[in-house]
């Protein structure tokens, strides 16, 4: 069984449509794939239909942008009801914060000598309800300032870059509570990846388990082998699940091919049982 529990489409900042995503999953021999776009479930219906067609099991998910001590923490929510009022309001607020920071980012980019317009960025966003820095990166690429998204992040848009602007996000514990209320299973994405590592020490993770966290990603390309071993040990101590995923974004993110990391079939059975 090949199980990948974290991927993106052009409903947020990936580049494949949900249909393309599931066709690719079938070609690559995946059995199970979760679609976890940032802060939206809008791709689920198309993904479910495409998954049916190609014979891959679709897992509904959302990657929720939360924060802890000023750092960005991503919370995967499997099997949630996105219309649950508390969660829907939270997601709406997060997407509003995403859009709200755009003007400030564009002003910084103009000051840095690489002006792009809101109209250009919105064209890159297309119909995606969730605006992200990768769309700003795409506008910089189109304008010819940088070669690709990676260079745009390295020079301007990373969390420590000169054009970075913070956006509103709910606290991790509040998001865990909202996900549970909406019938979902909350799992922290790449806890020791970029940004969140400094704020997610063992005690903090244990605190989130007490608040209802079901587990965390271990096998993710942002984690090296030593981090994976340590995260697995902490999860065993805390009695929570560990998952693996590609965090595939299409051509928007390199070295994250679908299926490059997988979730253990026993863990998947447990997750399926709990969200069923
Ligand atoms: P945002 O959600 O607007 O804060 O943007 C964060 C998103 O940008 C992440 O979820 C990734 O998809 C993407 N991202 C972050 N850093 C990089 C990078 N160095 N190269 C390409 N994409 C990145
Ligand atoms: Zn993303
Ligand atoms: Fe993430
Ligand atoms: Fe992701």
JSON list of N, CA, C and O and ligand atoms in Angstrom, two decimals, residues 6 8 38 63 74 189-190 247 253, ligand 3:
[
{"chain": "A", "resi": 6, "resn": "UNK", "atom": "N", "xyz": [-0.63, 14.18, 2.22]},
{"chain": "A", "resi": 6, "resn": "UNK", "atom": "CA", "xyz": [-0.51, 15.65, 2.22]},
{"chain": "A", "resi": 6, "resn": "UNK", "atom": "C", "xyz": [-0.12, 16.11, 0.81]},
{"chain": "A", "resi": 6, "resn": "UNK", "atom": "O", "xyz": [0.97, 15.80, 0.34]},
{"chain": "A", "resi": 8, "resn": "UNK", "atom": "N", "xyz": [-1.14, 19.32, -2.52]},
{"chain": "A", "resi": 8, "resn": "UNK", "atom": "CA", "xyz": [-1.77, 20.60, -2.87]},
{"chain": "A", "resi": 8, "resn": "UNK", "atom": "C", "xyz": [-2.14, 20.66, -4.35]},
{"chain": "A", "resi": 8, "resn": "UNK", "atom": "O", "xyz": [-1.50, 20.03, -5.18]},
{"chain": "A", "resi": 38, "resn": "UNK", "atom": "N", "xyz": [-4.20, 24.60, 1.36]},
{"chain": "A", "resi": 38, "resn": "UNK", "atom": "CA", "xyz": [-4.11, 25.56, 2.46]},
{"chain": "A", "resi": 38, "resn": "UNK", "atom": "C", "xyz": [-5.45, 26.25, 2.69]},
{"chain": "A", "resi": 38, "resn": "UNK", "atom": "O", "xyz": [-5.96, 26.98, 1.83]},
{"chain": "A", "resi": 63, "resn": "UNK", "atom": "N", "xyz": [-4.95, 21.87, 5.09]},
{"chain": "A", "resi": 63, "resn": "UNK", "atom": "CA", "xyz": [-3.75, 22.28, 5.85]},
{"chain": "A", "resi": 63, "resn": "UNK", "atom": "C", "xyz": [-4.02, 23.68, 6.38]},
{"chain": "A", "resi": 63, "resn": "UNK", "atom": "O", "xyz": [-4.05, 24.65, 5.63]},
{"chain": "A", "resi": 74, "resn": "UNK", "atom": "N", "xyz": [1.72, 24.59, 10.66]},
{"chain": "A", "resi": 74, "resn": "UNK", "atom": "CA", "xyz": [0.68, 24.07, 9.76]},
{"chain": "A", "resi": 74, "resn": "UNK", "atom": "C", "xyz": [0.01, 22.86, 10.38]},
{"chain": "A", "resi": 74, "resn": "UNK", "atom": "O", "xyz": [0.68, 21.91, 10.78]},
{"chain": "A", "resi": 189, "resn": "UNK", "atom": "N", "xyz": [1.69, 19.29, 10.58]},
{"chain": "A", "resi": 189, "resn": "UNK", "atom": "CA", "xyz": [2.51, 19.07, 9.38]},
{"chain": "A", "resi": 189, "resn": "UNK", "atom": "C", "xyz": [3.95, 19.51, 9.66]},
{"chain": "A", "resi": 189, "resn": "UNK", "atom": "O", "xyz": [4.18, 20.49, 10.37]},
{"chain": "A", "resi": 190, "resn": "UNK", "atom": "N", "xyz": [4.91, 18.77, 9.11]},
{"chain": "A", "resi": 190, "resn": "UNK", "atom": "CA", "xyz": [6.34, 19.13, 9.19]},
{"chain": "A", "resi": 190, "resn": "UNK", "atom": "C", "xyz": [6.69, 19.96, 10.43]},
{"chain": "A", "resi": 190, "resn": "UNK", "atom": "O", "xyz": [7.14, 21.10, 10.30]},
{"chain": "A", "resi": 247, "resn": "UNK", "atom": "N", "xyz": [3.86, 16.35, 0.50]},
{"chain": "A", "resi": 247, "resn": "UNK", "atom": "CA", "xyz": [3.59, 17.79, 0.45]},
{"chain": "A", "resi": 247, "resn": "UNK", "atom": "C", "xyz": [3.78, 18.28, -0.99]},
{"chain": "A", "resi": 247, "resn": "UNK", "atom": "O", "xyz": [4.36, 19.35, -1.24]},
{"chain": "A", "resi": 253, "resn": "UNK", "atom": "N", "xyz": [7.06, 23.42, -6.26]},
{"chain": "A", "resi": 253, "resn": "UNK", "atom": "CA", "xyz": [7.97, 23.10, -5.16]},
{"chain": "A", "resi": 253, "resn": "UNK", "atom": "C", "xyz": [8.80, 21.89, -5.60]},
{"chain": "A", "resi": 253, "resn": "UNK", "atom": "O", "xyz": [8.23, 20.87, -5.97]},
{"chain": "B", "resi": 3, "resn": "LIG", "atom": "FE1", "xyz": [2.95, 23.22, 5.12]}
]
